[in-house]
């Protein structure tokens, strides 16, 4: 067995490695149906189920309800509202921020959440990559003014400069994964009790449904070379679905019956202004299933092409031609045919 992020499992599912076994014969449809909607898409390659998700890291709009009330602001529900609020914050309350954009994780926070096609499967060995797509350009056009005005800090979420903003209680809101409440806002940013709320993912005003990206979350897979695949599959099923294990796990389980048991780990935590579970569960079904697990790494390339340019004062939009070109090269080197429309 192996415990890894789904994209790493995809890396070793090719003909050169042939590591993970197809779990389809061992996992009943009832079990599959109880995973969060779309959560197994990243485990499914060419119609075969190569892993079972352990936990999710669905991005939320975490916000500080005390500061919002103090400033007289309302919680945004669309990306356009988010931008408008950020520009207002930069003008009326300089020094406060609505997000971080300084490391490769911004790829998952913003561009997967916006539906930007960087790794969308368009066939068995074909990927759709198009940084000129409106879901990419809209997000870049939304973020560039916020970065210029300082409403979004040019820091990674764990950079000392951003942690300082957190300890000074100057993070008004940020797009971040489901585990940020328990493992970042509380211990790292030292946010006082009763201020943080897990808000639902944002949507484009032209779209009726929100979608969200992810940052983290892992899965269980078994070796195709196992001499006891049924036994290995039974362990993978237990690890990913058991209330005894997942019900007290550190992060949000992908298997929803276990997630309902896990609810008790956060329901009465005084750190949260309101019970975060209803929003976490709703967002669990909004992870964009088109963001496939592929044999190349769009996130790392984002960190080496886009982020350094931003830190030098360039716009996100200006980096797209280079990112597109290098992303397509990576995909082709990994054996994919690339389509751009």
CSV table of C-alpha atoms in Angstrom, one decimal:
chain,number,residue,atom,x,y,z
A,1,UNK,CA,0.0,0.0,0.0
A,2,UNK,CA,1.0,3.6,-0.4
A,3,UNK,CA,-0.4,6.8,1.1
A,4,UNK,CA,0.1,9.8,-1.2
A,5,UNK,CA,-1.5,12.7,-2.9
A,6,UNK,CA,-3.4,11.6,-6.0
A,7,UNK,CA,-1.2,13.4,-8.5
A,8,UNK,CA,1.8,11.4,-7.2
A,9,UNK,CA,-0.2,8.2,-7.7
A,10,UNK,CA,-0.9,9.3,-11.3
A,11,UNK,CA,2.9,9.8,-11.8
A,12,UNK,CA,3.4,6.0,-11.2
A,13,UNK,CA,0.4,4.8,-13.1
A,14,UNK,CA,2.1,5.0,-16.5
A,15,UNK,CA,3.5,2.1,-18.5
A,16,UNK,CA,7.0,2.7,-17.1
A,17,UNK,CA,6.0,2.1,-13.5
A,18,UNK,CA,2.6,0.3,-13.6
A,19,UNK,CA,2.4,0.6,-9.8
A,20,UNK,CA,-1.2,1.2,-8.6
A,21,UNK,CA,-3.8,-1.5,-9.0
A,22,UNK,CA,-7.3,-0.8,-10.3
A,23,UNK,CA,-9.5,-0.9,-7.2
A,24,UNK,CA,-12.7,-1.2,-9.2
A,25,UNK,CA,-13.2,-5.0,-8.6
A,26,UNK,CA,-12.8,-4.5,-4.8
A,27,UNK,CA,-14.8,-1.4,-4.1
A,28,UNK,CA,-18.6,-1.6,-4.2
A,29,UNK,CA,-20.6,1.1,-5.8
A,30,UNK,CA,-22.3,1.8,-2.5
A,31,UNK,CA,-18.9,2.8,-1.0
A,32,UNK,CA,-18.0,4.9,-4.1
A,33,UNK,CA,-21.3,6.7,-3.8
A,34,UNK,CA,-20.7,7.7,-0.2
A,35,UNK,CA,-17.5,9.7,-1.1
A,36,UNK,CA,-17.9,13.4,-1.5
A,37,UNK,CA,-19.2,14.2,-5.0
A,38,UNK,CA,-16.3,14.4,-7.4
A,39,UNK,CA,-13.7,13.6,-4.8
A,40,UNK,CA,-12.7,10.4,-6.5
A,41,UNK,CA,-12.2,12.1,-9.9
A,42,UNK,CA,-8.6,12.7,-9.0
A,43,UNK,CA,-8.2,9.0,-8.3
A,44,UNK,CA,-9.8,7.9,-11.6
A,45,UNK,CA,-7.5,7.6,-14.7
A,46,UNK,CA,-8.8,6.3,-18.0
A,47,UNK,CA,-11.9,5.0,-16.2
A,48,UNK,CA,-10.1,3.0,-13.6
A,49,UNK,CA,-10.2,3.7,-9.9
A,50,UNK,CA,-6.5,3.8,-8.7
A,51,UNK,CA,-7.0,5.2,-5.2
A,52,UNK,CA,-9.5,6.0,-2.4
A,53,UNK,CA,-9.4,9.5,-1.0
A,54,UNK,CA,-8.4,9.7,2.6
A,55,UNK,CA,-9.1,13.4,3.3
A,56,UNK,CA,-10.0,16.5,1.4
A,57,UNK,CA,-8.5,20.0,1.5
A,58,UNK,CA,-11.3,21.9,-0.2
A,59,UNK,CA,-10.6,25.6,-0.3
A,60,UNK,CA,-12.9,27.8,1.8
A,61,UNK,CA,-13.3,31.5,2.1
A,62,UNK,CA,-12.1,31.9,5.7
A,63,UNK,CA,-13.1,35.2,7.2
A,64,UNK,CA,-12.8,37.2,10.4
A,65,UNK,CA,-16.3,38.0,11.4
A,66,UNK,CA,-15.2,40.4,14.2
A,67,UNK,CA,-13.3,42.5,11.7
A,68,UNK,CA,-16.0,42.4,9.1
A,69,UNK,CA,-18.6,43.7,11.6
A,70,UNK,CA,-16.1,46.3,12.9
A,71,UNK,CA,-15.6,47.6,9.4
A,72,UNK,CA,-19.2,47.3,8.3
A,73,UNK,CA,-18.5,44.9,5.4
A,74,UNK,CA,-20.5,42.0,4.2
A,75,UNK,CA,-19.2,38.5,3.3
A,76,UNK,CA,-18.6,38.3,-0.5
A,77,UNK,CA,-20.3,35.4,-2.4
A,78,UNK,CA,-18.8,36.0,-5.8
A,79,UNK,CA,-15.3,36.6,-7.1
A,80,UNK,CA,-16.4,40.0,-8.3
A,81,UNK,CA,-17.6,40.9,-4.8
A,82,UNK,CA,-14.3,39.7,-3.4
A,83,UNK,CA,-12.4,42.0,-5.7
A,84,UNK,CA,-14.6,45.0,-4.9
A,85,UNK,CA,-14.2,44.4,-1.2
A,86,UNK,CA,-10.5,44.1,-1.5
A,87,UNK,CA,-10.1,47.4,-3.3
A,88,UNK,CA,-12.3,49.0,-0.6
A,89,UNK,CA,-10.1,47.5,2.1
A,90,UNK,CA,-6.9,48.8,0.5
A,91,UNK,CA,-8.4,52.3,0.5
A,92,UNK,CA,-10.2,52.4,3.8
A,93,UNK,CA,-8.1,50.0,6.0
A,94,UNK,CA,-4.6,49.8,4.5
A,95,UNK,CA,-2.5,47.1,6.1
A,96,UNK,CA,-5.4,44.6,6.3
A,97,UNK,CA,-5.4,41.9,3.7
A,98,UNK,CA,-7.9,39.5,2.0
A,99,UNK,CA,-5.4,36.9,0.8
A,100,UNK,CA,-1.9,35.7,0.2
A,101,UNK,CA,-0.2,35.2,-3.2
A,102,UNK,CA,3.5,34.5,-2.8
A,103,UNK,CA,4.1,30.8,-3.4
A,104,UNK,CA,3.0,28.0,-5.6
A,105,UNK,CA,0.0,27.2,-3.5
A,106,UNK,CA,-1.8,30.2,-5.1
A,107,UNK,CA,-2.2,27.9,-8.1
A,108,UNK,CA,-4.6,25.7,-6.1
A,109,UNK,CA,-6.2,28.5,-4.2
A,110,UNK,CA,-7.2,30.7,-7.1
A,111,UNK,CA,-6.7,29.1,-10.5
A,112,UNK,CA,-8.1,25.6,-9.8
A,113,UNK,CA,-10.9,27.3,-8.0
A,114,UNK,CA,-11.7,29.5,-11.0
A,115,UNK,CA,-11.8,26.6,-13.5
A,116,UNK,CA,-8.6,27.5,-15.4
A,117,UNK,CA,-7.7,24.6,-17.7
A,118,UNK,CA,-4.1,23.6,-16.9
A,119,UNK,CA,-4.6,19.9,-16.5
A,120,UNK,CA,-8.0,19.0,-17.8
A,121,UNK,CA,-8.3,15.6,-19.4
A,122,UNK,CA,-9.7,15.8,-22.9
A,123,UNK,CA,-9.2,12.1,-23.8
A,124,UNK,CA,-7.3,9.1,-22.7
A,125,UNK,CA,-3.9,10.7,-23.2
A,126,UNK,CA,-4.9,14.2,-24.1
A,127,UNK,CA,-4.9,17.3,-21.9
A,128,UNK,CA,-6.5,20.7,-22.3
A,129,UNK,CA,-4.2,23.6,-21.5
A,130,UNK,CA,-5.3,27.1,-22.3
A,131,UNK,CA,-4.2,30.1,-20.3
A,132,UNK,CA,-6.2,32.3,-22.7
A,133,UNK,CA,-9.4,30.7,-21.4
A,134,UNK,CA,-11.7,33.2,-19.7
A,135,UNK,CA,-11.5,31.3,-16.4
A,136,UNK,CA,-7.8,32.0,-16.4
A,137,UNK,CA,-7.8,35.6,-17.6
A,138,UNK,CA,-10.8,36.6,-15.4
A,139,UNK,CA,-8.9,35.4,-12.3
A,140,UNK,CA,-5.7,37.2,-13.4
A,141,UNK,CA,-7.6,40.4,-14.1
A,142,UNK,CA,-9.3,40.1,-10.7
A,143,UNK,CA,-6.1,39.5,-8.8
A,144,UNK,CA,-3.7,42.0,-10.4
A,145,UNK,CA,-5.3,45.1,-9.0
A,146,UNK,CA,-5.6,43.5,-5.5
A,147,UNK,CA,-1.8,42.7,-5.6
A,148,UNK,CA,-1.0,46.2,-6.8
A,149,UNK,CA,-3.1,47.8,-4.0
A,150,UNK,CA,-1.7,45.5,-1.3
A,151,UNK,CA,-5.1,44.0,-0.5
A,152,UNK,CA,-3.6,40.6,-1.3
A,153,UNK,CA,-0.1,40.2,0.2
A,154,UNK,CA,2.8,39.1,-1.9
A,155,UNK,CA,3.6,36.4,0.7
A,156,UNK,CA,3.0,32.7,1.0
A,157,UNK,CA,0.7,31.8,3.8
A,158,UNK,CA,3.6,30.6,6.0
A,159,UNK,CA,6.1,33.4,5.1
A,160,UNK,CA,7.1,35.3,8.2
A,161,UNK,CA,5.7,38.5,6.8
A,162,UNK,CA,2.2,37.0,6.4
A,163,UNK,CA,2.4,35.2,9.8
A,164,UNK,CA,3.1,38.6,11.3
A,165,UNK,CA,-0.1,40.0,9.7
A,166,UNK,CA,-1.9,37.0,11.2
A,167,UNK,CA,-0.6,37.6,14.7
A,168,UNK,CA,-1.5,41.2,14.4
A,169,UNK,CA,-5.1,40.2,13.5
A,170,UNK,CA,-4.9,41.9,10.1
A,171,UNK,CA,-6.2,39.0,8.0
A,172,UNK,CA,-9.7,40.0,7.1
A,173,UNK,CA,-10.2,36.9,5.0
A,174,UNK,CA,-8.4,34.5,2.7
A,175,UNK,CA,-9.0,31.6,0.4
A,176,UNK,CA,-7.4,28.6,2.1
A,177,UNK,CA,-8.0,24.9,2.6
A,178,UNK,CA,-10.3,23.3,5.1
A,179,UNK,CA,-7.5,22.5,7.5
A,180,UNK,CA,-6.4,26.1,7.9
A,181,UNK,CA,-8.8,26.8,10.8
A,182,UNK,CA,-7.5,24.1,13.1
A,183,UNK,CA,-3.8,24.0,12.0
A,184,UNK,CA,-3.0,27.6,10.8
A,185,UNK,CA,-5.3,30.3,12.1
A,186,UNK,CA,-5.3,28.8,15.6
A,187,UNK,CA,-1.6,27.8,16.2
A,188,UNK,CA,0.3,29.9,13.6
A,189,UNK,CA,-1.7,33.2,13.3
A,190,UNK,CA,-2.8,33.1,16.9
A,191,UNK,CA,-6.3,34.2,16.0
A,192,UNK,CA,-8.4,34.8,19.1
A,193,UNK,CA,-11.3,32.5,19.8
A,194,UNK,CA,-14.7,33.4,18.3
A,195,UNK,CA,-13.5,35.3,15.3
A,196,UNK,CA,-13.0,32.9,12.4
A,197,UNK,CA,-15.8,31.5,10.2
A,198,UNK,CA,-15.5,28.9,7.4
A,199,UNK,CA,-17.3,30.6,4.5
A,200,UNK,CA,-18.4,28.9,1.3
A,201,UNK,CA,-16.3,29.0,-1.9
A,202,UNK,CA,-16.8,31.9,-4.2
A,203,UNK,CA,-18.4,31.7,-7.6
A,204,UNK,CA,-18.3,33.8,-10.7
A,205,UNK,CA,-21.3,36.1,-11.0
A,206,UNK,CA,-22.0,34.6,-14.5
A,207,UNK,CA,-22.1,31.1,-13.0
A,208,UNK,CA,-24.8,29.6,-10.8
A,209,UNK,CA,-22.6,27.2,-8.9
A,210,UNK,CA,-19.4,27.8,-7.0
A,211,UNK,CA,-16.4,25.5,-7.5
A,212,UNK,CA,-13.3,25.2,-5.3
A,213,UNK,CA,-9.7,24.2,-5.6
A,214,UNK,CA,-7.8,22.3,-3.0
A,215,UNK,CA,-4.5,22.4,-1.2
A,216,UNK,CA,-3.5,19.0,0.1
A,217,UNK,CA,-5.5,15.9,0.8
A,218,UNK,CA,-4.2,12.4,0.2
A,219,UNK,CA,-5.3,8.9,-0.8
A,220,UNK,CA,-4.7,5.2,-0.4
A,221,UNK,CA,-3.5,3.0,-3.3
A,222,UNK,CA,-2.3,-0.6,-3.5
A,223,UNK,CA,0.4,-2.1,-5.6
A,224,UNK,CA,-0.5,-4.0,-8.8
A,225,UNK,CA,2.3,-6.4,-7.8
A,226,UNK,CA,0.6,-7.4,-4.6
A,227,UNK,CA,0.2,-11.1,-3.9
A,228,UNK,CA,-2.9,-10.4,-1.9
A,229,UNK,CA,-4.7,-7.6,-3.7
A,230,UNK,CA,-8.1,-8.3,-2.0
A,231,UNK,CA,-6.5,-8.0,1.5
A,232,UNK,CA,-4.7,-4.8,0.5
A,233,UNK,CA,-7.9,-3.4,-0.9
A,234,UNK,CA,-9.7,-4.2,2.3
A,235,UNK,CA,-7.2,-2.3,4.3
A,236,UNK,CA,-7.4,0.7,1.9
A,237,UNK,CA,-11.2,0.7,2.2
A,238,UNK,CA,-11.0,0.5,6.0
A,239,UNK,CA,-8.5,3.3,6.2
A,240,UNK,CA,-10.6,5.6,4.0
A,241,UNK,CA,-14.1,4.8,5.3
A,242,UNK,CA,-13.9,3.6,8.9
A,243,UNK,CA,-15.5,5.7,11.6
A,244,UNK,CA,-13.1,4.3,14.0
A,245,UNK,CA,-10.2,5.8,12.1
A,246,UNK,CA,-11.6,8.7,10.0
A,247,UNK,CA,-14.1,9.8,12.6
A,248,UNK,CA,-11.3,11.2,14.7
A,249,UNK,CA,-8.9,12.0,11.9
A,250,UNK,CA,-7.0,15.3,11.9
A,251,UNK,CA,-8.6,16.6,8.7
A,252,UNK,CA,-11.9,16.5,6.8
A,253,UNK,CA,-12.6,12.9,5.6
A,254,UNK,CA,-13.5,12.4,2.0
A,255,UNK,CA,-16.0,9.6,2.9
A,256,UNK,CA,-19.1,11.5,4.0
A,257,UNK,CA,-20.5,9.1,6.6
A,258,UNK,CA,-17.2,9.2,8.4
A,259,UNK,CA,-17.1,13.0,7.9
A,260,UNK,CA,-20.4,13.2,9.8
A,261,UNK,CA,-18.8,11.5,12.7
A,262,UNK,CA,-15.7,13.7,12.4
A,263,UNK,CA,-18.1,16.7,12.8
A,264,UNK,CA,-17.9,16.2,16.6
A,265,UNK,CA,-14.2,17.1,16.5
A,266,UNK,CA,-15.0,20.7,15.6
A,267,UNK,CA,-18.7,21.2,16.5
A,268,UNK,CA,-18.1,22.7,19.9
A,269,UNK,CA,-14.6,24.2,19.5
A,270,UNK,CA,-14.7,27.7,20.9
A,271,UNK,CA,-12.1,28.8,18.4
A,272,UNK,CA,-14.7,29.1,15.6
A,273,UNK,CA,-17.4,31.8,15.7
A,274,UNK,CA,-19.8,29.3,14.2
A,275,UNK,CA,-19.7,25.5,13.7
A,276,UNK,CA,-17.6,25.2,10.5
A,277,UNK,CA,-18.9,21.7,9.5
A,278,UNK,CA,-22.0,22.6,7.4
A,279,UNK,CA,-19.9,24.9,5.1
A,280,UNK,CA,-17.0,22.4,5.0
A,281,UNK,CA,-19.4,19.6,4.0
A,282,UNK,CA,-21.1,21.7,1.3
A,283,UNK,CA,-17.7,22.7,-0.1
A,284,UNK,CA,-16.5,19.1,-0.1
A,285,UNK,CA,-18.8,18.5,-3.1
A,286,UNK,CA,-17.6,21.5,-5.0
A,287,UNK,CA,-14.0,20.5,-5.7
A,288,UNK,CA,-13.6,20.9,-9.5
A,289,UNK,CA,-13.5,17.4,-10.9
A,290,UNK,CA,-12.0,18.6,-14.2
A,291,UNK,CA,-8.7,19.3,-12.4
A,292,UNK,CA,-7.3,15.9,-13.2
A,293,UNK,CA,-4.3,14.0,-11.6
A,294,UNK,CA,-1.7,14.1,-14.3
A,295,UNK,CA,1.9,13.0,-14.8
A,296,UNK,CA,3.2,16.6,-14.8
A,297,UNK,CA,3.2,19.3,-12.1
A,298,UNK,CA,1.4,22.5,-12.9
A,299,UNK,CA,1.7,23.8,-9.4
A,300,UNK,CA,5.5,23.6,-9.2
A,301,UNK,CA,5.8,25.3,-12.6
A,302,UNK,CA,3.5,28.0,-11.4
A,303,UNK,CA,5.9,28.5,-8.5
A,304,UNK,CA,8.9,28.9,-10.8
A,305,UNK,CA,7.3,30.9,-13.6
A,306,UNK,CA,4.5,33.0,-12.2
A,307,UNK,CA,5.4,33.7,-8.6
A,308,UNK,CA,8.9,35.2,-9.2
A,309,UNK,CA,7.5,37.5,-11.8
A,310,UNK,CA,4.8,38.7,-9.3
A,311,UNK,CA,7.4,39.4,-6.6
A,312,UNK,CA,9.3,41.5,-9.1
A,313,UNK,CA,6.2,43.7,-9.8
A,314,UNK,CA,5.0,42.1,-13.0
A,315,UNK,CA,1.3,41.2,-13.5
A,316,UNK,CA,0.0,37.7,-13.4
A,317,UNK,CA,-1.4,38.2,-16.9
A,318,UNK,CA,2.0,38.9,-18.3
A,319,UNK,CA,3.3,35.5,-17.2
A,320,UNK,CA,0.7,33.5,-19.0
A,321,UNK,CA,2.4,33.0,-22.4
A,322,UNK,CA,5.6,31.6,-20.8
A,323,UNK,CA,3.6,29.5,-18.4
A,324,UNK,CA,1.4,28.1,-21.2
A,325,UNK,CA,4.5,27.3,-23.3
A,326,UNK,CA,6.4,25.5,-20.5
A,327,UNK,CA,3.3,23.8,-19.3
A,328,UNK,CA,2.6,22.3,-22.7
A,329,UNK,CA,6.2,21.2,-23.0
A,330,UNK,CA,5.9,19.4,-19.6
A,331,UNK,CA,2.7,17.7,-20.7
A,332,UNK,CA,4.2,16.5,-24.0
A,333,UNK,CA,7.3,15.3,-22.2
A,334,UNK,CA,5.0,13.2,-20.0
A,335,UNK,CA,3.4,11.6,-23.0
A,336,UNK,CA,0.3,13.7,-23.4
A,337,UNK,CA,-1.2,15.3,-26.5
A,338,UNK,CA,-2.0,18.9,-25.8
A,339,UNK,CA,-5.1,20.7,-27.0
A,340,UNK,CA,-5.6,24.4,-26.4
A,341,UNK,CA,-9.2,24.9,-27.4
